[in-house]
Tab-separated table of C-alpha atoms and ligand atoms in Angstrom:
chain	number	residue	atom	x	y	z
A	13	MET	CA	0.000	0.000	0.000
A	14	ARG	CA	1.121	3.555	-0.774
A	15	HIS	CA	-0.191	6.744	0.812
A	16	PHE	CA	-0.151	10.063	-1.037
A	17	ALA	CA	-0.985	13.555	0.143
A	18	ILE	CA	-1.848	16.193	-2.444
A	19	VAL	CA	-1.844	19.718	-1.028
A	20	GLY	CA	-4.392	21.859	-2.868
A	21	SER	CA	-7.691	20.816	-4.460
A	22	GLY	CA	-7.551	22.871	-7.659
A	23	PRO	CA	-7.297	21.448	-11.194
A	24	ALA	CA	-3.634	20.409	-10.861
A	25	GLY	CA	-4.313	18.583	-7.589
A	26	PHE	CA	-7.350	16.809	-8.979
A	27	TYR	CA	-5.710	15.703	-12.250
A	28	THR	CA	-2.792	14.302	-10.247
A	29	ALA	CA	-5.210	12.461	-7.945
A	30	GLU	CA	-7.059	11.120	-10.985
A	31	ALA	CA	-3.825	9.781	-12.498
A	32	LEU	CA	-2.620	8.248	-9.223
A	33	ALA	CA	-6.037	6.690	-8.545
A	34	LYS	CA	-5.969	5.054	-12.004
A	35	ASP	CA	-2.356	3.905	-11.745
A	36	TYR	CA	-2.522	2.461	-8.251
A	37	GLY	CA	-6.156	1.359	-7.904
A	38	GLU	CA	-6.597	-0.351	-4.548
A	39	ASN	CA	-2.844	-0.145	-3.913
A	40	ALA	CA	-2.936	3.488	-2.806
A	41	ARG	CA	-4.850	5.912	-0.628
A	42	ILE	CA	-4.848	9.510	-1.799
A	43	ASP	CA	-5.715	12.447	0.449
A	44	ILE	CA	-6.358	15.824	-1.196
A	45	ILE	CA	-5.829	18.397	1.543
A	46	ASP	CA	-7.218	21.932	1.213
A	47	ARG	CA	-7.219	24.856	3.606
A	48	TYR	CA	-10.896	25.381	2.762
A	49	ALA	CA	-13.977	23.186	3.124
A	50	VAL	CA	-14.856	24.140	-0.473
A	51	PRO	CA	-12.728	22.466	-3.165
A	52	TYR	CA	-11.572	23.172	-6.739
A	53	GLY	CA	-9.332	26.188	-6.125
A	54	LEU	CA	-9.057	28.164	-9.356
A	55	ILE	CA	-12.370	26.801	-10.660
A	56	ARG	CA	-14.235	28.355	-7.737
A	57	PHE	CA	-12.033	31.359	-7.021
A	58	GLY	CA	-10.275	32.186	-10.321
A	59	VAL	CA	-12.358	31.324	-13.387
A	60	ALA	CA	-14.638	34.236	-14.245
A	61	PRO	CA	-18.186	33.848	-12.888
A	62	ASP	CA	-19.645	34.526	-16.356
A	63	HIS	CA	-17.636	31.611	-17.809
A	64	GLN	CA	-19.786	28.823	-16.387
A	65	SER	CA	-18.916	26.373	-19.175
A	66	LEU	CA	-15.274	26.397	-17.994
A	67	LYS	CA	-16.426	25.583	-14.468
A	68	ALA	CA	-18.257	22.454	-15.681
A	69	VAL	CA	-14.943	20.574	-15.514
A	70	ALA	CA	-15.562	20.323	-11.750
A	71	LYS	CA	-17.944	17.435	-12.526
A	72	ARG	CA	-14.918	15.419	-13.578
A	73	TYR	CA	-13.219	16.267	-10.291
A	74	ASP	CA	-16.367	15.191	-8.409
A	75	LYS	CA	-15.918	11.713	-9.905
A	76	VAL	CA	-12.323	11.594	-8.685
A	77	ALA	CA	-13.346	12.684	-5.188
A	78	GLU	CA	-15.996	9.961	-5.150
A	79	SER	CA	-13.415	7.204	-5.903
A	80	ASP	CA	-12.916	4.715	-3.052
A	81	ASN	CA	-9.198	5.434	-2.819
A	82	VAL	CA	-9.467	9.264	-2.767
A	83	ARG	CA	-10.473	11.523	0.145
A	84	LEU	CA	-10.964	15.255	0.332
A	85	VAL	CA	-9.565	16.579	3.620
A	86	GLY	CA	-10.821	20.164	3.861
A	87	ASN	CA	-10.388	22.957	6.398
A	88	VAL	CA	-6.770	21.934	7.042
A	89	THR	CA	-3.938	24.395	6.401
A	90	VAL	CA	-0.593	22.833	5.596
A	91	GLY	CA	2.053	24.984	7.240
A	92	SER	CA	0.037	25.785	10.363
A	93	ASP	CA	-2.349	22.881	11.185
A	94	VAL	CA	0.194	20.346	9.958
A	95	GLY	CA	3.751	20.757	8.631
A	96	ILE	CA	5.194	19.499	5.350
A	97	GLU	CA	7.783	17.413	7.260
A	98	GLU	CA	4.980	15.886	9.309
A	99	LEU	CA	3.154	14.934	6.112
A	100	ALA	CA	6.357	13.491	4.658
A	101	ALA	CA	6.715	11.313	7.758
A	102	ILE	CA	3.288	9.711	7.336
A	103	TYR	CA	2.808	9.685	3.530
A	104	ASP	CA	4.994	8.086	0.829
A	105	ALA	CA	4.843	11.224	-1.302
A	106	VAL	CA	3.595	14.768	-0.785
A	107	ILE	CA	2.560	16.678	-3.914
A	108	LEU	CA	2.233	20.452	-3.681
A	109	ALA	CA	-0.583	21.708	-5.909
A	110	ILE	CA	-1.017	25.087	-4.261
A	111	GLY	CA	-1.221	27.170	-7.436
A	112	ALA	CA	0.109	30.723	-7.696
A	113	PRO	CA	-2.142	32.886	-5.549
A	114	HIS	CA	0.151	35.907	-5.113
A	115	ASP	CA	0.179	38.914	-7.446
A	116	ARG	CA	3.436	39.857	-9.110
A	117	LYS	CA	4.317	43.378	-8.053
A	118	LEU	CA	4.401	46.253	-10.539
A	119	GLY	CA	7.353	47.797	-8.746
A	120	ILE	CA	6.288	51.380	-9.517
A	121	PRO	CA	5.571	54.339	-7.200
A	122	GLY	CA	1.948	54.617	-6.091
A	123	GLU	CA	1.349	50.881	-6.279
A	124	ASP	CA	0.273	50.877	-2.618
A	125	LEU	CA	-2.228	53.729	-2.899
A	126	PRO	CA	-5.845	52.924	-2.001
A	127	GLY	CA	-7.640	52.071	-5.223
A	128	VAL	CA	-4.758	50.013	-6.640
A	129	VAL	CA	-5.515	46.310	-6.385
A	130	GLY	CA	-3.884	43.175	-7.715
A	131	SER	CA	-5.927	40.885	-9.932
A	132	ALA	CA	-5.724	38.121	-7.288
A	133	GLY	CA	-7.643	40.421	-4.948
A	134	PHE	CA	-10.058	41.783	-7.530
A	135	VAL	CA	-10.841	38.365	-9.020
A	136	GLY	CA	-11.053	36.905	-5.499
A	137	TRP	CA	-13.486	39.655	-4.521
A	138	TYR	CA	-15.988	38.993	-7.291
A	139	ASN	CA	-15.534	35.230	-6.942
A	140	GLY	CA	-16.126	35.069	-3.177
A	141	HIS	CA	-12.615	34.250	-1.979
A	142	PRO	CA	-12.619	34.643	1.818
A	143	ASP	CA	-9.323	36.579	1.844
A	144	PHE	CA	-10.800	39.277	-0.425
A	145	ALA	CA	-14.495	39.428	0.494
A	146	HIS	CA	-13.877	42.807	2.148
A	147	LEU	CA	-11.723	44.304	-0.605
A	148	ASP	CA	-14.434	46.827	-1.473
A	149	PRO	CA	-12.727	48.186	-4.629
A	150	PRO	CA	-13.584	51.844	-5.292
A	151	LEU	CA	-16.221	51.904	-8.020
A	152	ASP	CA	-17.361	55.478	-7.462
A	153	GLY	CA	-15.188	56.907	-10.264
A	154	THR	CA	-15.990	56.967	-13.973
A	155	HIS	CA	-12.495	55.783	-14.991
A	156	ALA	CA	-10.829	52.464	-14.204
A	157	ALA	CA	-7.618	50.968	-15.567
A	158	VAL	CA	-6.335	47.445	-15.940
A	159	ILE	CA	-2.609	46.838	-16.378
A	160	GLY	CA	-1.581	43.773	-18.422
A	161	ASN	CA	-2.507	42.174	-21.729
A	162	GLY	CA	-3.347	38.623	-20.623
A	163	ASN	CA	-6.650	36.813	-20.161
A	164	VAL	CA	-6.873	37.836	-16.515
A	165	ALA	CA	-6.715	41.503	-17.552
A	166	LEU	CA	-9.514	40.775	-20.028
A	167	ASP	CA	-11.590	39.053	-17.341
A	168	CYS	CA	-11.224	42.055	-15.015
A	169	ALA	CA	-12.036	44.604	-17.744
A	170	ARG	CA	-15.068	42.597	-18.905
A	171	ILE	CA	-16.451	42.173	-15.396
A	172	LEU	CA	-16.095	45.945	-14.882
A	173	SER	CA	-18.001	46.589	-18.104
A	174	LYS	CA	-20.934	44.190	-17.856
A	175	THR	CA	-24.486	45.101	-16.981
A	176	ARG	CA	-26.654	43.517	-14.331
A	177	ASP	CA	-28.470	41.512	-17.035
A	178	GLU	CA	-25.237	40.162	-18.422
A	179	PHE	CA	-24.480	38.473	-15.086
A	180	GLN	CA	-27.620	36.368	-15.507
A	181	GLY	CA	-26.560	32.713	-15.282
A	182	SER	CA	-23.226	33.569	-13.632
A	183	ASP	CA	-22.222	32.743	-10.076
A	184	ILE	CA	-20.793	36.170	-9.309
A	185	VAL	CA	-20.946	36.622	-5.570
A	186	GLY	CA	-23.782	38.854	-4.262
A	187	HIS	CA	-21.604	41.642	-2.800
A	188	ALA	CA	-19.789	42.125	-6.138
A	189	PHE	CA	-22.985	41.859	-8.188
A	190	ASP	CA	-24.576	44.685	-6.185
A	191	ALA	CA	-21.436	46.852	-6.098
A	192	LEU	CA	-20.835	46.519	-9.856
A	193	ASP	CA	-24.476	47.329	-10.536
A	194	ARG	CA	-24.081	50.598	-8.595
A	195	ALA	CA	-20.651	51.377	-10.117
A	196	ALA	CA	-20.049	54.669	-11.920
A	197	THR	CA	-17.470	53.095	-14.282
A	198	ARG	CA	-17.746	54.366	-17.855
A	199	THR	CA	-14.230	53.892	-19.221
A	200	VAL	CA	-11.861	51.002	-18.660
A	201	THR	CA	-8.380	51.485	-20.104
A	202	ILE	CA	-6.343	48.315	-20.628
A	203	PHE	CA	-2.609	49.059	-20.691
A	204	GLY	CA	-0.279	46.800	-22.667
A	205	ARG	CA	3.402	47.625	-22.470
A	206	ARG	CA	3.867	46.045	-25.913
A	207	GLY	CA	1.683	45.921	-29.047
A	208	PRO	CA	-1.255	43.960	-30.465
A	209	HIS	CA	1.041	41.223	-31.812
A	210	GLN	CA	2.425	40.610	-28.325
A	211	ILE	CA	-0.860	40.162	-26.432
A	212	ALA	CA	-1.375	37.084	-24.261
A	213	MET	CA	-5.170	37.173	-24.746
A	214	THR	CA	-6.958	34.356	-26.567
A	215	PRO	CA	-9.489	34.722	-29.426
A	216	LYS	CA	-12.603	33.407	-27.713
A	217	GLU	CA	-12.121	35.749	-24.750
A	218	LEU	CA	-11.335	38.736	-26.986
A	219	GLY	CA	-14.307	37.997	-29.260
A	220	GLU	CA	-16.705	38.331	-26.313
A	221	LEU	CA	-15.908	42.032	-26.111
A	222	GLY	CA	-17.614	42.619	-29.431
A	223	HIS	CA	-20.938	41.503	-27.938
A	224	LEU	CA	-21.102	43.407	-24.679
A	225	GLN	CA	-24.451	45.078	-23.981
A	226	ALA	CA	-23.174	48.437	-22.778
A	227	ALA	CA	-19.486	48.670	-23.731
A	228	SER	CA	-17.603	49.153	-27.021
A	229	PRO	CA	-13.999	47.951	-27.407
A	230	ILE	CA	-11.788	50.711	-28.797
A	231	VAL	CA	-8.505	49.997	-30.551
A	232	ASP	CA	-6.276	52.499	-32.373
A	233	PRO	CA	-5.598	51.355	-35.978
A	234	ALA	CA	-2.205	53.104	-35.792
A	235	ASP	CA	-0.978	50.504	-33.265
A	236	PHE	CA	-0.887	47.674	-35.818
A	237	PRO	CA	1.999	46.656	-38.038
A	238	PRO	CA	1.156	46.206	-41.743
A	239	LEU	CA	-1.442	43.476	-42.369
A	240	GLU	CA	1.139	41.149	-44.010
A	241	ALA	CA	2.939	40.882	-40.673
A	242	ASP	CA	-0.012	38.878	-39.290
A	243	GLU	CA	0.912	35.975	-41.575
A	244	ALA	CA	3.947	35.179	-39.448
A	245	LEU	CA	1.801	34.690	-36.332
A	246	GLU	CA	0.716	31.271	-35.103
A	247	PRO	CA	-2.973	30.633	-35.970
A	248	GLY	CA	-4.463	31.370	-32.522
A	249	GLN	CA	-2.604	34.642	-32.211
A	250	ARG	CA	-3.530	35.578	-35.796
A	251	LYS	CA	-7.191	35.074	-34.896
A	252	SER	CA	-6.813	37.352	-31.878
A	253	ILE	CA	-5.176	40.063	-33.960
A	254	THR	CA	-7.911	39.763	-36.583
A	255	ILE	CA	-10.478	40.414	-33.844
A	256	LEU	CA	-8.497	43.427	-32.619
A	257	ARG	CA	-8.282	44.740	-36.188
A	258	GLU	CA	-12.082	44.411	-36.456
A	259	PHE	CA	-12.479	46.418	-33.259
A	260	ALA	CA	-10.123	49.056	-34.678
A	261	ALA	CA	-12.192	49.268	-37.862
A	262	THR	CA	-15.507	49.661	-36.022
A	263	ALA	CA	-16.704	52.985	-34.638
A	264	PRO	CA	-17.879	52.855	-30.992
A	265	ASP	CA	-21.585	52.117	-30.761
A	266	PRO	CA	-23.268	55.406	-29.666
A	267	ALA	CA	-25.972	53.390	-27.926
A	268	LYS	CA	-23.375	51.931	-25.568
A	269	PRO	CA	-22.390	54.244	-22.712
A	270	LYS	CA	-19.166	52.451	-21.753
A	271	GLN	CA	-15.797	52.203	-23.448
A	272	MET	CA	-13.073	49.622	-23.128
A	273	ILE	CA	-9.934	51.254	-24.485
A	274	PHE	CA	-6.911	49.190	-25.502
A	275	ASP	CA	-3.892	51.386	-24.877
A	276	PHE	CA	-0.948	49.575	-26.482
A	277	PHE	CA	2.732	50.526	-26.217
A	278	ALA	CA	1.855	51.994	-22.833
A	279	LYS	CA	4.001	51.330	-19.796
A	280	PRO	CA	2.714	52.609	-16.444
A	281	LEU	CA	5.470	54.600	-14.726
A	282	ARG	CA	3.634	55.580	-11.537
A	283	ILE	CA	0.198	55.947	-10.022
A	284	GLU	CA	-0.677	59.304	-8.488
A	285	GLY	CA	-3.431	60.828	-6.390
A	286	GLU	CA	-4.273	62.651	-3.159
A	287	GLY	CA	-4.438	59.762	-0.695
A	288	ARG	CA	-5.923	57.433	-3.332
A	289	ALA	CA	-5.390	56.498	-6.954
A	290	GLU	CA	-6.538	59.214	-9.334
A	291	ARG	CA	-4.362	58.823	-12.417
A	292	VAL	CA	-1.771	56.599	-14.065
A	293	ILE	CA	1.307	58.219	-15.546
A	294	VAL	CA	2.245	56.238	-18.607
A	295	GLU	CA	5.250	56.189	-20.912
A	296	ARG	CA	4.813	55.473	-24.595
A	297	THR	CA	6.985	52.525	-25.643
A	298	ARG	CA	8.284	50.973	-28.820
A	299	LEU	CA	9.631	47.495	-29.449
A	300	ASP	CA	13.388	46.948	-29.623
A	301	ASP	CA	14.980	44.355	-31.919
A	302	GLY	CA	14.419	41.656	-29.308
A	303	GLY	CA	10.689	42.464	-29.084
A	304	ARG	CA	11.026	44.085	-25.656
A	305	ALA	CA	9.235	47.291	-24.683
A	306	VAL	CA	11.542	50.294	-24.379
A	307	GLY	CA	10.432	53.721	-23.236
A	308	THR	CA	10.376	56.551	-25.785
A	309	GLY	CA	10.460	59.292	-23.147
A	310	GLU	CA	6.983	60.517	-24.117
A	311	THR	CA	4.648	60.451	-21.121
A	312	TYR	CA	0.958	61.175	-20.583
A	313	GLU	CA	-1.634	60.631	-17.882
A	314	VAL	CA	-4.821	58.599	-17.839
A	315	PRO	CA	-7.457	59.139	-15.118
A	316	ALA	CA	-8.274	56.065	-13.018
A	317	SER	CA	-9.683	55.816	-9.509
A	318	LEU	CA	-9.483	52.029	-9.657
A	319	VAL	CA	-6.314	50.403	-11.013
A	320	VAL	CA	-6.236	46.621	-11.332
A	321	SER	CA	-2.792	45.207	-11.929
A	322	ALA	CA	-3.088	41.908	-13.855
A	323	ILE	CA	0.526	41.133	-14.702
A	324	GLY	CA	0.827	37.532	-13.520
A	325	TYR	CA	1.105	35.528	-10.325
A	326	SER	CA	3.611	33.671	-8.186
A	327	THR	CA	3.578	30.737	-5.786
A	328	PRO	CA	4.461	31.633	-2.194
A	329	PRO	CA	7.647	29.978	-0.911
A	330	MET	CA	7.286	27.407	1.870
A	331	PRO	CA	9.901	26.984	4.604
A	332	GLY	CA	12.333	24.211	3.752
A	333	VAL	CA	11.066	23.754	0.171
A	334	ALA	CA	13.450	24.630	-2.688
A	335	TYR	CA	12.199	27.721	-4.514
A	336	ASP	CA	12.978	29.378	-7.845
A	337	GLU	CA	12.984	33.092	-6.991
A	338	ALA	CA	13.392	34.238	-10.595
A	339	HIS	CA	10.283	32.411	-11.799
A	340	GLY	CA	8.174	32.435	-8.627
A	341	HIS	CA	7.531	28.699	-8.278
A	342	PHE	CA	9.088	25.680	-6.563
A	343	LEU	CA	12.460	24.544	-7.861
A	344	ASN	CA	11.820	21.159	-9.423
A	345	ASP	CA	12.981	18.601	-11.942
A	346	HIS	CA	9.910	17.479	-13.943
A	347	GLY	CA	7.812	17.999	-10.833
A	348	GLN	CA	10.184	16.449	-8.304
A	349	ILE	CA	11.465	18.816	-5.628
A	350	SER	CA	13.227	16.318	-3.373
A	351	ASP	CA	13.062	12.659	-2.414
A	352	GLN	CA	9.388	12.461	-1.395
A	353	LEU	CA	8.287	15.929	-2.351
A	354	TYR	CA	6.715	16.877	-5.704
A	355	CYS	CA	4.889	19.861	-7.164
A	356	VAL	CA	2.390	20.198	-9.972
A	357	GLY	CA	0.473	22.824	-11.946
A	358	TRP	CA	1.267	26.501	-11.503
A	359	ALA	CA	3.355	25.698	-8.389
A	360	ARG	CA	5.549	23.611	-10.700
A	361	ARG	CA	5.731	25.570	-13.955
A	362	GLY	CA	4.403	29.047	-13.193
A	363	PRO	CA	1.053	30.646	-14.025
A	364	THR	CA	0.598	29.711	-17.670
A	365	GLY	CA	-1.792	27.705	-19.799
A	366	THR	CA	-5.435	26.775	-19.554
A	367	ILE	CA	-7.127	24.568	-16.977
A	368	GLY	CA	-6.656	21.638	-19.370
A	369	THR	CA	-2.876	22.185	-19.404
A	370	ASN	CA	-2.863	20.865	-15.851
A	371	ARG	CA	-4.050	17.453	-16.996
A	372	PRO	CA	-0.862	16.316	-18.778
A	373	ASP	CA	1.071	18.100	-16.048
A	374	GLY	CA	-0.684	16.091	-13.319
A	375	TYR	CA	-0.301	12.848	-15.266
A	376	GLU	CA	3.412	13.491	-15.758
A	377	VAL	CA	4.005	14.092	-12.066
A	378	ALA	CA	1.959	10.974	-11.215
A	379	ALA	CA	4.189	9.019	-13.632
A	380	GLN	CA	7.264	10.303	-11.775
A	381	VAL	CA	5.779	9.110	-8.481
A	382	LYS	CA	4.907	5.758	-10.032
A	383	ALA	CA	8.445	5.286	-11.317
A	384	ALA	CA	9.857	5.984	-7.845
A	385	MET	CA	7.413	3.734	-5.970
A	386	PRO	CA	5.748	1.193	-8.290
A	387	PRO	CA	2.142	0.119	-7.663
A	388	GLY	CA	2.087	-2.952	-5.436
A	389	SER	CA	5.080	-1.828	-3.375
A	390	ASP	CA	4.692	-0.873	0.272
A	391	GLY	CA	6.289	2.115	1.971
A	392	GLY	CA	5.178	1.189	5.489
A	393	LYS	CA	3.537	4.582	6.043
A	394	ALA	CA	0.377	5.157	8.069
A	395	GLY	CA	-1.130	7.806	5.747
A	396	GLY	CA	-4.573	9.290	6.380
A	397	GLU	CA	-5.172	7.498	9.693
A	398	ALA	CA	-2.102	9.180	11.152
A	399	LEU	CA	-3.198	12.544	9.730
A	400	ASP	CA	-6.663	12.157	11.251
A	401	ALA	CA	-5.156	11.348	14.660
A	402	MET	CA	-2.847	14.370	14.444
A	403	LEU	CA	-5.710	16.703	13.515
A	404	ARG	CA	-7.976	15.328	16.270
A	405	GLU	CA	-5.253	15.878	18.825
A	406	ARG	CA	-4.843	19.507	17.596
A	407	GLY	CA	-8.578	20.206	17.599
A	408	VAL	CA	-8.642	20.778	13.810
A	409	GLU	CA	-12.086	20.007	12.346
A	410	ALA	CA	-11.336	18.431	8.970
A	411	THR	CA	-14.184	18.360	6.446
A	412	SER	CA	-15.002	15.716	3.833
A	413	PHE	CA	-16.313	15.592	0.275
A	414	ASP	CA	-19.806	14.858	1.678
A	415	ASP	CA	-19.475	18.021	3.762
A	416	TRP	CA	-18.668	19.974	0.590
A	417	ARG	CA	-21.776	18.502	-1.044
A	418	ALA	CA	-23.854	19.791	1.886
A	419	ILE	CA	-22.328	23.271	1.491
A	420	GLU	CA	-22.932	23.135	-2.265
A	421	ARG	CA	-26.610	22.242	-1.719
A	422	ALA	CA	-26.979	25.131	0.716
A	423	GLU	CA	-25.364	27.508	-1.818
A	424	GLU	CA	-27.710	26.266	-4.543
A	425	ALA	CA	-30.703	26.693	-2.255
A	426	GLN	CA	-29.951	30.375	-1.634
A	427	ALA	CA	-29.106	31.255	-5.282
A	428	ARG	CA	-30.832	34.292	-6.784
A	429	PRO	CA	-33.041	33.502	-9.813
A	430	GLY	CA	-30.998	32.424	-12.837
A	431	SER	CA	-27.784	31.883	-10.880
A	432	PRO	CA	-26.440	28.393	-10.160
A	433	ARG	CA	-25.465	29.284	-6.569
A	434	GLU	CA	-24.880	32.083	-4.096
A	435	LYS	CA	-21.515	31.381	-2.533
A	436	PHE	CA	-20.888	31.529	1.179
A	437	VAL	CA	-17.677	33.484	1.417
A	438	ARG	CA	-16.385	32.900	4.943
A	439	PRO	CA	-14.984	29.674	6.388
A	440	ASP	CA	-17.206	30.048	9.478
A	441	GLU	CA	-20.267	30.180	7.179
A	442	TRP	CA	-19.191	26.901	5.567
A	443	LEU	CA	-18.786	25.275	8.959
A	444	LYS	CA	-22.115	26.684	10.137
A	445	VAL	CA	-23.859	24.904	7.256
A	446	LEU	CA	-22.315	21.713	8.653
A	447	GLY	CA	-23.557	22.510	12.142
A	448	ARG	CA	-20.023	22.906	13.472
A	449	PRO	CA	-18.854	25.755	15.650
A	450	GLY	CA	-15.552	26.170	13.736
B	22	LIG	P1	-0.259	36.274	-18.645
B	22	LIG	O1	-1.020	35.574	-19.697
B	22	LIG	O2	1.139	35.849	-18.383
B	22	LIG	O3	-0.282	37.846	-18.989
B	22	LIG	C1	0.422	38.762	-18.215
B	22	LIG	C2	0.433	40.097	-18.932
B	22	LIG	O4	1.003	41.049	-18.048
B	22	LIG	C3	1.247	40.130	-20.220
B	22	LIG	O5	0.551	40.871	-21.183
B	22	LIG	C4	2.522	40.853	-19.796
B	22	LIG	O6	3.116	41.601	-20.829
B	22	LIG	C5	1.978	41.807	-18.770
B	22	LIG	N1	3.000	42.291	-17.846
B	22	LIG	C6	3.861	41.562	-17.098
B	22	LIG	N2	4.616	42.366	-16.342
B	22	LIG	C7	4.227	43.637	-16.614
B	22	LIG	C8	4.626	44.913	-16.150
B	22	LIG	N3	5.580	45.025	-15.236
B	22	LIG	N4	4.011	46.007	-16.653
B	22	LIG	C9	3.036	45.889	-17.581
B	22	LIG	N5	2.608	44.712	-18.068
B	22	LIG	C10	3.191	43.589	-17.585
B	22	LIG	O7	-0.967	36.159	-17.216
B	22	LIG	P2	-2.491	36.194	-16.741
B	22	LIG	O8	-3.304	37.097	-17.561
B	22	LIG	O9	-2.395	36.392	-15.281
B	22	LIG	O10	-3.009	34.715	-17.014
B	22	LIG	C11	-2.419	33.574	-16.361
B	22	LIG	C12	-2.791	32.312	-17.134
B	22	LIG	O11	-4.176	32.009	-16.951
B	22	LIG	C13	-2.578	32.473	-18.629
B	22	LIG	O12	-2.101	31.282	-19.170
B	22	LIG	C14	-3.988	32.771	-19.117
B	22	LIG	O13	-4.207	32.459	-20.474
B	22	LIG	C15	-4.798	31.872	-18.200
B	22	LIG	N6	-6.200	32.349	-18.153
B	22	LIG	C16	-7.055	31.831	-19.046
B	22	LIG	C17	-8.358	32.279	-19.064
B	22	LIG	C18	-9.307	31.707	-20.075
B	22	LIG	O14	-8.950	30.775	-20.777
B	22	LIG	N7	-10.520	32.210	-20.181
B	22	LIG	C19	-8.796	33.262	-18.188
B	22	LIG	C20	-7.871	33.791	-17.278
B	22	LIG	C21	-6.557	33.326	-17.276
B	22	LIG	P3	4.459	41.094	-21.559
B	22	LIG	O15	3.990	40.074	-22.549
B	22	LIG	O16	4.997	42.324	-22.181
B	22	LIG	O17	5.336	40.513	-20.496
């Protein structure tokens, strides 16, 4: 028998559990440990609430959690309730699937002013992440800005631009739904430090902007290289640029009161304001021979009382675990950190790719584990029983997959019309549903 602990119940954790469960069958017990009683990490807290089809993948994870050899151990924080070394002593392998929840810093003056928020916080706020439920982003101004040209920047700009009706069918959390409905936002400027050819946005997500009820996407035709240059792009990127060119060729719809302005070749230098963000000072850039953005010296200011920085994420270091400072994830060789310690997903390779990218990633790490400790072998570890005893002794109330199902039913029961659920956002609310004091 082999015992495995996977830390983190997001996509990477679940795909790894799925692979291990298949490979080992009855010869392994797999515990997926999460600090929260609600599983699925990025699916619940990261994927945009108006992208419900992407969230449907959770059904596949449900099946994994229902397998006889897999357990969900919720409400347990690795690092405080139980240490990594303690897990390594009772499990054959520990696999860190903790994602990349920290914002990369802009490193510019004014970044700490009220009104400047990282995308982790902003996305967490509208998705009901307990750490950000009280973020209360300022939505009283007419101008907002989003820094970055990736899909997260697009998510943030779209959420800021949608109407109440357009959230029909989404699971946006109630406090954000109400606040966005009252918001004064009329203009969202999206800053890209490079040009249209260098965006990290994907065609489907960009295409959505052409169909917003109240907002027109605005792109400056002068930002594009000659049309022939698009031929050198890979097909997905070419599609994205074609969509941007269409936006550039279309006049803003006068019936739509909001604007989403793509400001390319625009590098934020600092954020200014009297005690809160009021404007972004931006330097015009051009591309050097290596495709990097270099400042031209020309600067201008753009008003913004809310600035969302969406420039990528990093994995927090953990004491005693090798860490790659330059790339912001654990130092690993094909997922292996040390003898019994592995990492997977964004904690392994950084915050790139789609949810599906984590599947081959999880399967590859499971294959590494399998090579090191073949199915049928025995490591003599106590696994989950020892964890349960440790948690009992420490007064930690672990929750199960059945507990999650009870929370899910309660969230579905209190959903507003047309929404799949109304999320409870605080851990004590989750435990209250379960009749536990917490
Ligand atoms: P990302 O795709 O890496 O994009 C980060 C963006 O930030 C890039 O445009 C980058 O520009 C810019 N940037 C970095 N440092 C900057 C700085 N100091 N100043 C200004 N701009 C800066 O990251 P992400 O948007 O956080 O997305 C993470 C992953 O999740 C991606 O793989 C994304 O596709 C995925 N995702 C997918 C979906 C979806 O499929 N619907 C939704 C959300 C996220 P440079 O290129 O110039 O560095």
